[in-house]
Short mmCIF file of C-alpha atoms in Angstrom, two decimals:
data_model
loop_
_atom_site.label_atom_id
_atom_site.label_comp_id
_atom_site.label_asym_id
_atom_site.label_seq_id
_atom_site.Cartn_x
_atom_site.Cartn_y
_atom_site.Cartn_z
CA LYS A 80 -11.33 14.93 -1.78
CA ASN A 81 -7.54 13.95 -1.76
CA GLN A 82 -6.88 11.94 -5.20
CA VAL A 83 -3.82 10.96 -6.49
CA GLU A 84 -4.13 10.01 -10.76
CA GLN A 85 -1.81 7.99 -12.79
CA SER A 86 -0.76 8.23 -15.71
CA PRO A 87 -0.76 5.62 -18.30
CA GLN A 88 -3.09 2.87 -17.24
CA SER A 89 -0.85 0.41 -18.35
CA LEU A 90 2.50 0.41 -21.06
CA ILE A 91 4.49 -1.66 -23.03
CA ILE A 92 7.76 -1.85 -23.82
CA LEU A 93 10.61 -3.20 -25.18
CA GLU A 94 13.20 -4.69 -22.38
CA GLY A 95 16.07 -2.19 -22.22
CA LYS A 96 13.99 0.75 -23.61
CA ASN A 97 13.45 3.60 -20.58
CA CYS A 98 10.03 4.37 -19.65
CA THR A 99 7.68 7.82 -17.63
CA LEU A 100 5.12 6.91 -15.27
CA GLN A 101 3.30 10.39 -14.15
CA CYS A 102 1.98 11.61 -11.34
CA ASN A 103 -0.63 14.01 -9.94
CA TYR A 104 -1.95 14.64 -6.50
CA THR A 105 -4.69 17.15 -5.39
CA VAL A 106 -3.47 16.08 -1.37
CA SER A 107 -3.48 18.76 1.44
CA PRO A 108 -1.61 19.49 2.89
CA PHE A 109 0.96 17.58 1.38
CA SER A 110 3.68 15.33 3.62
CA ASN A 111 5.39 12.23 0.70
CA LEU A 112 4.93 10.35 -1.84
CA ARG A 113 6.26 7.62 -1.99
CA TRP A 114 6.70 5.16 -5.13
CA TYR A 115 6.34 1.33 -4.77
CA LYS A 116 6.76 -1.52 -7.30
CA GLN A 117 3.73 -4.29 -7.03
CA ASP A 118 4.40 -7.96 -8.52
CA THR A 119 1.40 -9.75 -9.59
CA GLY A 120 0.03 -11.10 -6.16
CA ARG A 121 2.26 -9.10 -3.46
CA GLY A 122 2.83 -6.45 -1.14
CA PRO A 123 3.46 -2.82 -2.71
CA VAL A 124 7.60 -3.06 -2.30
CA SER A 125 8.85 0.83 -0.78
CA LEU A 126 10.90 2.67 -4.28
CA THR A 127 11.28 6.22 -3.05
CA ILE A 128 10.27 8.74 -0.51
CA MET A 129 10.28 12.63 -1.48
CA THR A 130 9.00 15.19 0.54
CA PHE A 131 7.91 18.66 -0.61
CA SER A 132 12.14 19.73 -0.66
CA GLU A 133 12.59 17.14 -2.31
CA ASN A 134 12.80 17.82 -6.31
CA THR A 135 14.60 14.39 -7.24
CA LYS A 136 14.96 10.32 -5.70
CA SER A 137 16.92 7.60 -7.01
CA ASN A 138 16.63 4.14 -6.63
CA GLY A 139 19.37 2.08 -8.98
CA ARG A 140 17.22 2.13 -12.16
CA TYR A 141 14.24 4.23 -10.27
CA THR A 142 13.93 8.08 -10.49
CA ALA A 143 11.41 10.46 -8.65
CA THR A 144 11.48 13.24 -9.66
CA LEU A 145 8.98 15.64 -7.72
CA ASP A 146 6.67 19.32 -8.43
CA ALA A 147 4.97 20.26 -5.54
CA ASP A 148 4.00 23.58 -7.04
CA THR A 149 2.36 21.15 -10.07
CA LYS A 150 1.80 18.66 -7.84
CA GLN A 151 3.27 16.68 -10.40
CA SER A 152 5.42 13.86 -9.85
CA SER A 153 7.52 10.75 -11.74
CA LEU A 154 9.71 7.22 -12.59
CA HIS A 155 11.88 7.71 -14.46
CA ILE A 156 13.36 4.07 -14.96
CA THR A 157 16.48 3.23 -17.15
CA ALA A 158 16.69 0.15 -19.48
CA SER A 159 14.03 -2.82 -18.42
CA GLN A 160 14.40 -5.18 -17.38
CA LEU A 161 11.55 -8.28 -17.91
CA SER A 162 11.85 -8.01 -13.62
CA ASP A 163 10.42 -4.21 -13.53
CA SER A 164 7.55 -5.97 -15.29
CA ALA A 165 4.97 -4.73 -12.43
CA SER A 166 2.60 -2.05 -11.62
CA TYR A 167 3.90 0.95 -10.50
CA ILE A 168 1.62 2.83 -7.68
CA CYS A 169 1.68 6.81 -6.47
CA VAL A 170 1.78 7.28 -2.65
CA VAL A 171 0.83 10.93 -1.48
CA SER A 172 0.60 11.18 2.02
CA PRO A 173 -1.61 14.46 3.26
CA GLY A 174 0.45 14.80 7.07
CA GLY A 175 -1.79 13.75 8.71
CA TYR A 176 -1.23 10.08 10.19
CA GLN A 177 -1.81 7.08 8.66
CA LYS A 178 -4.48 8.19 5.41
CA VAL A 179 -2.23 7.71 3.24
CA THR A 180 -4.16 8.52 -0.36
CA PHE A 181 -3.17 5.62 -3.24
CA GLY A 182 -2.93 5.37 -7.21
CA THR A 183 -4.41 3.41 -9.59
CA GLY A 184 -1.18 2.38 -10.31
CA THR A 185 0.72 1.73 -13.95
CA LYS A 186 0.83 -1.78 -15.40
CA LEU A 187 4.35 -1.58 -17.05
CA GLN A 188 4.39 -4.67 -19.27
CA VAL A 189 7.89 -5.20 -20.50
CA ILE A 190 8.46 -7.25 -23.38
CA PRO A 191 11.57 -8.16 -24.96
CA GLU B 894 15.66 -9.06 5.57
CA PRO B 895 12.88 -8.59 7.95
CA GLU B 896 9.68 -9.29 6.26
CA VAL B 897 6.44 -8.99 6.97
CA THR B 898 4.49 -12.37 6.99
CA GLN B 899 0.39 -13.64 6.46
CA THR B 900 -1.72 -15.76 7.43
CA PRO B 901 -2.64 -17.79 6.02
CA SER B 902 -2.40 -16.14 2.53
CA HIS B 903 -6.13 -17.00 0.94
CA GLN B 904 -8.77 -17.63 2.49
CA VAL B 905 -12.29 -18.69 1.95
CA THR B 906 -16.00 -18.87 3.49
CA GLN B 907 -19.33 -18.21 3.30
CA MET B 908 -21.07 -14.67 3.43
CA GLY B 909 -22.10 -14.68 7.91
CA GLN B 910 -19.08 -16.05 9.27
CA GLU B 911 -16.19 -14.94 10.92
CA VAL B 912 -12.41 -15.23 9.37
CA ILE B 913 -9.31 -13.76 10.78
CA LEU B 914 -6.16 -12.57 8.71
CA ARG B 915 -3.13 -12.15 10.53
CA CYS B 916 -0.04 -10.80 10.78
CA VAL B 917 2.96 -10.41 12.33
CA PRO B 918 4.26 -6.65 11.77
CA ILE B 919 8.73 -6.39 11.61
CA SER B 920 9.56 -6.91 15.51
CA ASN B 921 10.55 -3.96 15.92
CA HIS B 922 7.99 -1.74 14.20
CA LEU B 923 5.59 0.92 15.67
CA TYR B 924 2.43 1.00 13.72
CA PHE B 925 1.00 -0.83 12.10
CA TYR B 926 -1.65 -1.06 9.05
CA TRP B 927 -4.22 -3.25 7.44
CA TYR B 928 -4.58 -2.27 3.40
CA ARG B 929 -7.40 -4.39 1.49
CA GLN B 930 -7.49 -4.62 -2.36
CA ILE B 931 -9.93 -5.47 -4.38
CA LEU B 932 -9.10 -7.12 -7.49
CA GLY B 933 -8.72 -4.51 -9.44
CA GLN B 934 -8.97 -1.67 -8.48
CA LYS B 935 -6.11 0.51 -5.58
CA VAL B 936 -4.93 -0.47 -2.56
CA GLU B 937 -7.25 1.47 -0.36
CA PHE B 938 -6.84 2.46 3.83
CA LEU B 939 -8.09 0.56 6.11
CA VAL B 940 -6.47 1.52 9.93
CA SER B 941 -3.54 2.02 12.04
CA PHE B 942 -3.03 0.54 14.52
CA TYR B 943 -0.42 2.33 17.33
CA ASN B 944 0.45 1.44 21.05
CA ASN B 945 -1.77 -0.73 20.84
CA GLU B 946 -4.54 1.09 20.19
CA ILE B 947 -7.03 2.01 16.51
CA SER B 948 -4.36 5.76 15.92
CA GLU B 949 -7.08 6.71 12.44
CA LYS B 950 -9.90 4.18 10.31
CA SER B 951 -11.47 4.78 6.91
CA GLU B 952 -15.01 4.94 6.48
CA ILE B 953 -14.39 1.05 5.27
CA PHE B 954 -14.24 -0.23 8.67
CA ASP B 955 -17.45 -0.42 10.05
CA ASP B 956 -18.81 -2.81 13.08
CA GLN B 957 -17.43 -5.91 11.51
CA PHE B 958 -13.64 -5.35 11.79
CA SER B 959 -11.74 -5.09 15.08
CA VAL B 960 -8.10 -5.59 15.18
CA GLU B 961 -6.37 -6.74 18.13
CA ARG B 962 -2.54 -7.42 19.25
CA PRO B 963 -2.92 -10.36 21.26
CA ASP B 964 0.33 -10.21 21.88
CA GLY B 965 4.00 -9.00 20.72
CA SER B 966 4.10 -10.57 17.45
CA ASN B 967 1.40 -10.39 15.75
CA PHE B 968 -1.95 -8.31 15.24
CA THR B 969 -5.03 -10.14 13.55
CA LEU B 970 -7.76 -8.52 11.25
CA LYS B 971 -10.93 -9.67 12.41
CA ILE B 972 -13.88 -9.33 10.27
CA ARG B 973 -17.20 -10.26 11.90
CA SER B 974 -19.84 -11.41 9.47
CA THR B 975 -18.47 -11.58 6.29
CA LYS B 976 -20.55 -10.07 2.77
CA LEU B 977 -19.57 -10.90 -1.30
CA GLU B 978 -18.14 -6.99 -0.91
CA ASP B 979 -15.10 -7.80 1.50
CA SER B 980 -13.50 -10.42 -1.07
CA ALA B 981 -10.92 -9.08 -1.78
CA MET B 982 -6.64 -8.33 -0.97
CA TYR B 983 -6.08 -7.56 2.28
CA PHE B 984 -2.10 -6.15 3.18
CA CYS B 985 -0.30 -5.49 6.36
CA ALA B 986 1.86 -2.87 6.70
CA SER B 987 4.35 -2.19 9.53
CA SER B 988 6.78 1.14 9.22
CA ASP B 989 8.99 2.27 12.64
CA VAL B 990 7.71 5.55 12.92
CA GLY B 991 4.31 7.06 11.48
CA ALA B 992 3.75 7.57 7.47
CA SER B 993 3.97 11.20 6.86
CA TYR B 994 7.99 10.85 8.62
CA ASN B 995 10.52 9.40 5.30
CA SER B 996 10.15 5.88 6.70
CA PRO B 997 8.99 3.48 4.62
CA LEU B 998 5.97 1.15 5.18
CA HIS B 999 7.00 -2.22 4.42
CA PHE B 1000 4.44 -4.88 3.30
CA GLY B 1001 3.48 -7.98 3.44
CA ASN B 1002 2.20 -10.59 0.26
CA GLY B 1003 -1.76 -10.05 1.60
CA THR B 1004 -4.00 -12.99 1.87
CA ARG B 1005 -6.57 -13.29 -0.26
CA LEU B 1006 -10.14 -12.90 0.92
CA THR B 1007 -13.02 -14.75 -0.61
CA VAL B 1008 -16.37 -14.88 0.51
CA THR B 1009 -19.15 -17.03 -1.23
#
């Protein structure tokens, strides 16, 4: 069964600090992996998309890494801001059609 | 920047009633989706739609659900006879190419459906 597991479930960090969120998946075959940011009560917003041949992708202060061999990805946030407080969701596409698999998300809270 | 819009933002209905959730995808997009998120749980795929027909659906998308693109702009999700367990946030999304390609899904801000 295709699964996407994220850790930690929640995280509290001080403003200005860095953090790393983890994603492990068992989706097969694999097409791409996406990280989304979801503010409370809003739809997810795409941060990065990576295929199996890409090891890293950056979007401003967000840097995603992918190890397709170990089926792990991470999202690193540098110099966190209060507006980074949100859920971060890892989403994996199996290369089929639209049956992407969502992770349960990591809820990040940035405090002053 | 173009965006996906959903209406209403919140819908309250009684069990057994029919509801229609509406979405206006980004105008040049060709692929349309519905997802749902039960409170505190992960986002779940319901259905994808391309070229005026369902391209894939999940086991959640049973006979009480239907989708339609009645005109060139709207994309609707109908729940025929709502159940308590249909209470969730329903997200519409669109993309210019299929999800297996490197194009982001653009999500609307959702419709919160409450079935009483």
